[in-house]
């Protein structure tokens, strides 16, 4: 991975590290919501929800658009797929390491008593 890829991964995983942001993502992936409608579901200020939305937007996980006086937030499915792809790569690395450990244990000469 290049430095830019690593920066993107950092932003994506930072954005998804928060429970409220993950909940916002679930909601906007199901359909567009106004930021005010999103804020109504949380026991925090509108400004705090706006900050969560901004983190998700900066990470590229959601997009906002204006509709009259409202800002509508929608999830970016491709960005979520990129997160899944990164996790799949990590899984393959660890599966390879586990397979190698299994091979080393199977070939351990001290087991041949």
C-alpha positions as a LaTeX table, in Angstrom:
\begin{tabular}{lrrr}
\hline
Residue & $x$ (\AA) & $y$ (\AA) & $z$ (\AA) \\
\hline
Unk1 & 0.00 & 0.00 & 0.00 \\
Unk2 & 1.18 & 3.49 & $-0.78$ \\
Unk3 & 1.30 & 6.31 & 1.76 \\
Unk4 & $-1.94$ & 7.72 & 0.33 \\
Unk5 & $-3.61$ & 4.32 & 0.67 \\
Unk6 & $-2.46$ & 4.08 & 4.27 \\
Unk7 & $-3.81$ & 7.59 & 4.99 \\
Unk8 & $-7.15$ & 6.59 & 3.46 \\
Unk9 & $-7.25$ & 3.40 & 5.52 \\
Unk10 & $-6.50$ & 5.41 & 8.68 \\
Unk11 & $-9.35$ & 7.82 & 7.91 \\
Unk12 & $-11.80$ & 5.02 & 7.13 \\
Unk13 & $-11.06$ & 2.99 & 10.24 \\
Unk14 & $-10.97$ & 6.08 & 12.45 \\
Unk15 & $-14.40$ & 7.07 & 11.15 \\
Unk16 & $-15.79$ & 3.60 & 11.78 \\
Unk17 & $-14.19$ & 3.26 & 15.23 \\
Unk18 & $-17.04$ & 5.22 & 16.81 \\
Unk19 & $-20.38$ & 3.55 & 17.64 \\
Unk20 & $-22.46$ & 6.62 & 16.72 \\
Unk21 & $-20.75$ & 6.95 & 13.35 \\
Unk22 & $-21.31$ & 3.26 & 12.60 \\
Unk23 & $-24.99$ & 3.74 & 13.43 \\
Unk24 & $-25.17$ & 6.79 & 11.18 \\
Unk25 & $-23.58$ & 4.73 & 8.40 \\
Unk26 & $-26.16$ & 1.96 & 8.79 \\
Unk27 & $-28.92$ & 4.53 & 8.50 \\
Unk28 & $-27.55$ & 6.43 & 5.49 \\
Unk29 & $-26.72$ & 3.22 & 3.64 \\
Unk30 & $-30.40$ & 2.31 & 3.91 \\
Unk31 & $-31.37$ & 5.66 & 2.38 \\
Unk32 & $-30.73$ & 9.37 & 2.45 \\
Unk33 & $-31.46$ & 11.22 & 5.68 \\
Unk34 & $-31.33$ & 14.88 & 6.53 \\
Unk35 & $-28.69$ & 15.71 & 9.09 \\
Unk36 & $-31.42$ & 17.07 & 11.36 \\
Unk37 & $-33.34$ & 13.77 & 11.11 \\
Unk38 & $-30.15$ & 11.89 & 11.98 \\
Unk39 & $-29.55$ & 14.19 & 14.96 \\
Unk40 & $-33.05$ & 13.55 & 16.33 \\
Unk41 & $-32.11$ & 9.96 & 17.17 \\
Unk42 & $-29.15$ & 10.73 & 19.40 \\
Unk43 & $-28.86$ & 12.11 & 22.90 \\
Unk44 & $-26.34$ & 14.75 & 21.85 \\
Unk45 & $-26.37$ & 18.19 & 20.32 \\
Unk46 & $-27.04$ & 18.82 & 16.66 \\
Unk47 & $-23.48$ & 20.20 & 16.40 \\
Unk48 & $-22.06$ & 16.93 & 17.77 \\
Unk49 & $-23.97$ & 14.92 & 15.16 \\
Unk50 & $-22.77$ & 17.34 & 12.46 \\
Unk51 & $-19.19$ & 16.62 & 13.57 \\
Unk52 & $-19.79$ & 12.86 & 13.31 \\
Unk53 & $-21.24$ & 13.35 & 9.83 \\
Unk54 & $-18.23$ & 15.49 & 8.88 \\
Unk55 & $-15.81$ & 12.75 & 9.98 \\
Unk56 & $-17.69$ & 10.22 & 7.84 \\
Unk57 & $-17.79$ & 12.64 & 4.92 \\
Unk58 & $-14.07$ & 13.42 & 5.19 \\
Unk59 & $-13.34$ & 9.70 & 5.17 \\
Unk60 & $-15.42$ & 9.38 & 1.99 \\
Unk61 & $-17.99$ & 7.09 & 3.58 \\
Unk62 & $-20.93$ & 9.39 & 3.01 \\
Unk63 & $-21.83$ & 12.31 & 0.82 \\
Unk64 & $-23.99$ & 15.31 & 1.53 \\
Unk65 & $-26.12$ & 17.33 & $-0.84$ \\
Unk66 & $-28.41$ & 20.29 & $-0.38$ \\
Unk67 & $-32.14$ & 19.97 & $-0.87$ \\
Unk68 & $-33.68$ & 23.33 & $-0.12$ \\
Unk69 & $-32.68$ & 24.26 & 3.40 \\
Unk70 & $-31.72$ & 20.73 & 4.38 \\
Unk71 & $-28.51$ & 18.81 & 3.94 \\
Unk72 & $-29.14$ & 15.21 & 2.96 \\
Unk73 & $-26.58$ & 12.56 & 3.82 \\
Unk74 & $-26.25$ & 9.33 & 1.85 \\
Unk75 & $-23.88$ & 6.42 & 2.25 \\
Unk76 & $-21.24$ & 5.59 & $-0.32$ \\
Unk77 & $-21.47$ & 1.86 & $-0.94$ \\
Unk78 & $-18.17$ & 1.79 & $-2.86$ \\
Unk79 & $-16.33$ & 3.27 & 0.12 \\
Unk80 & $-17.81$ & 0.59 & 2.36 \\
Unk81 & $-16.71$ & $-2.03$ & $-0.14$ \\
Unk82 & $-13.17$ & $-0.62$ & 0.01 \\
Unk83 & $-13.20$ & $-1.09$ & 3.79 \\
Unk84 & $-14.38$ & $-4.67$ & 3.30 \\
Unk85 & $-11.60$ & $-5.20$ & 0.76 \\
Unk86 & $-8.98$ & $-3.93$ & 3.19 \\
Unk87 & $-10.29$ & $-6.26$ & 5.89 \\
Unk88 & $-10.24$ & $-9.16$ & 3.44 \\
Unk89 & $-6.57$ & $-8.45$ & 2.67 \\
Unk90 & $-5.75$ & $-8.47$ & 6.39 \\
Unk91 & $-7.66$ & $-11.70$ & 6.82 \\
Unk92 & $-5.65$ & $-13.33$ & 4.02 \\
Unk93 & $-2.38$ & $-12.25$ & 5.64 \\
Unk94 & $-3.41$ & $-13.77$ & 8.96 \\
Unk95 & $-4.75$ & $-16.94$ & 7.38 \\
Unk96 & $-1.38$ & $-17.33$ & 5.63 \\
Unk97 & 0.44 & $-16.87$ & 8.93 \\
Unk98 & $-1.79$ & $-19.38$ & 10.69 \\
Unk99 & $-1.25$ & $-21.88$ & 7.87 \\
Unk100 & 2.51 & $-21.38$ & 8.21 \\
Unk101 & 2.35 & $-21.95$ & 11.98 \\
Unk102 & 0.34 & $-25.14$ & 11.36 \\
Unk103 & 3.03 & $-26.30$ & 8.90 \\
Unk104 & 5.80 & $-25.58$ & 11.42 \\
Unk105 & 3.98 & $-27.47$ & 14.17 \\
Unk106 & 3.33 & $-30.43$ & 11.85 \\
Unk107 & 7.02 & $-30.58$ & 10.89 \\
Unk108 & 8.35 & $-30.17$ & 14.44 \\
Unk109 & 11.03 & $-32.89$ & 14.86 \\
Unk110 & 10.52 & $-32.95$ & 18.63 \\
Unk111 & 7.08 & $-34.48$ & 18.04 \\
Unk112 & 8.66 & $-37.59$ & 16.51 \\
Unk113 & 9.23 & $-39.62$ & 19.66 \\
\hline
\end{tabular}
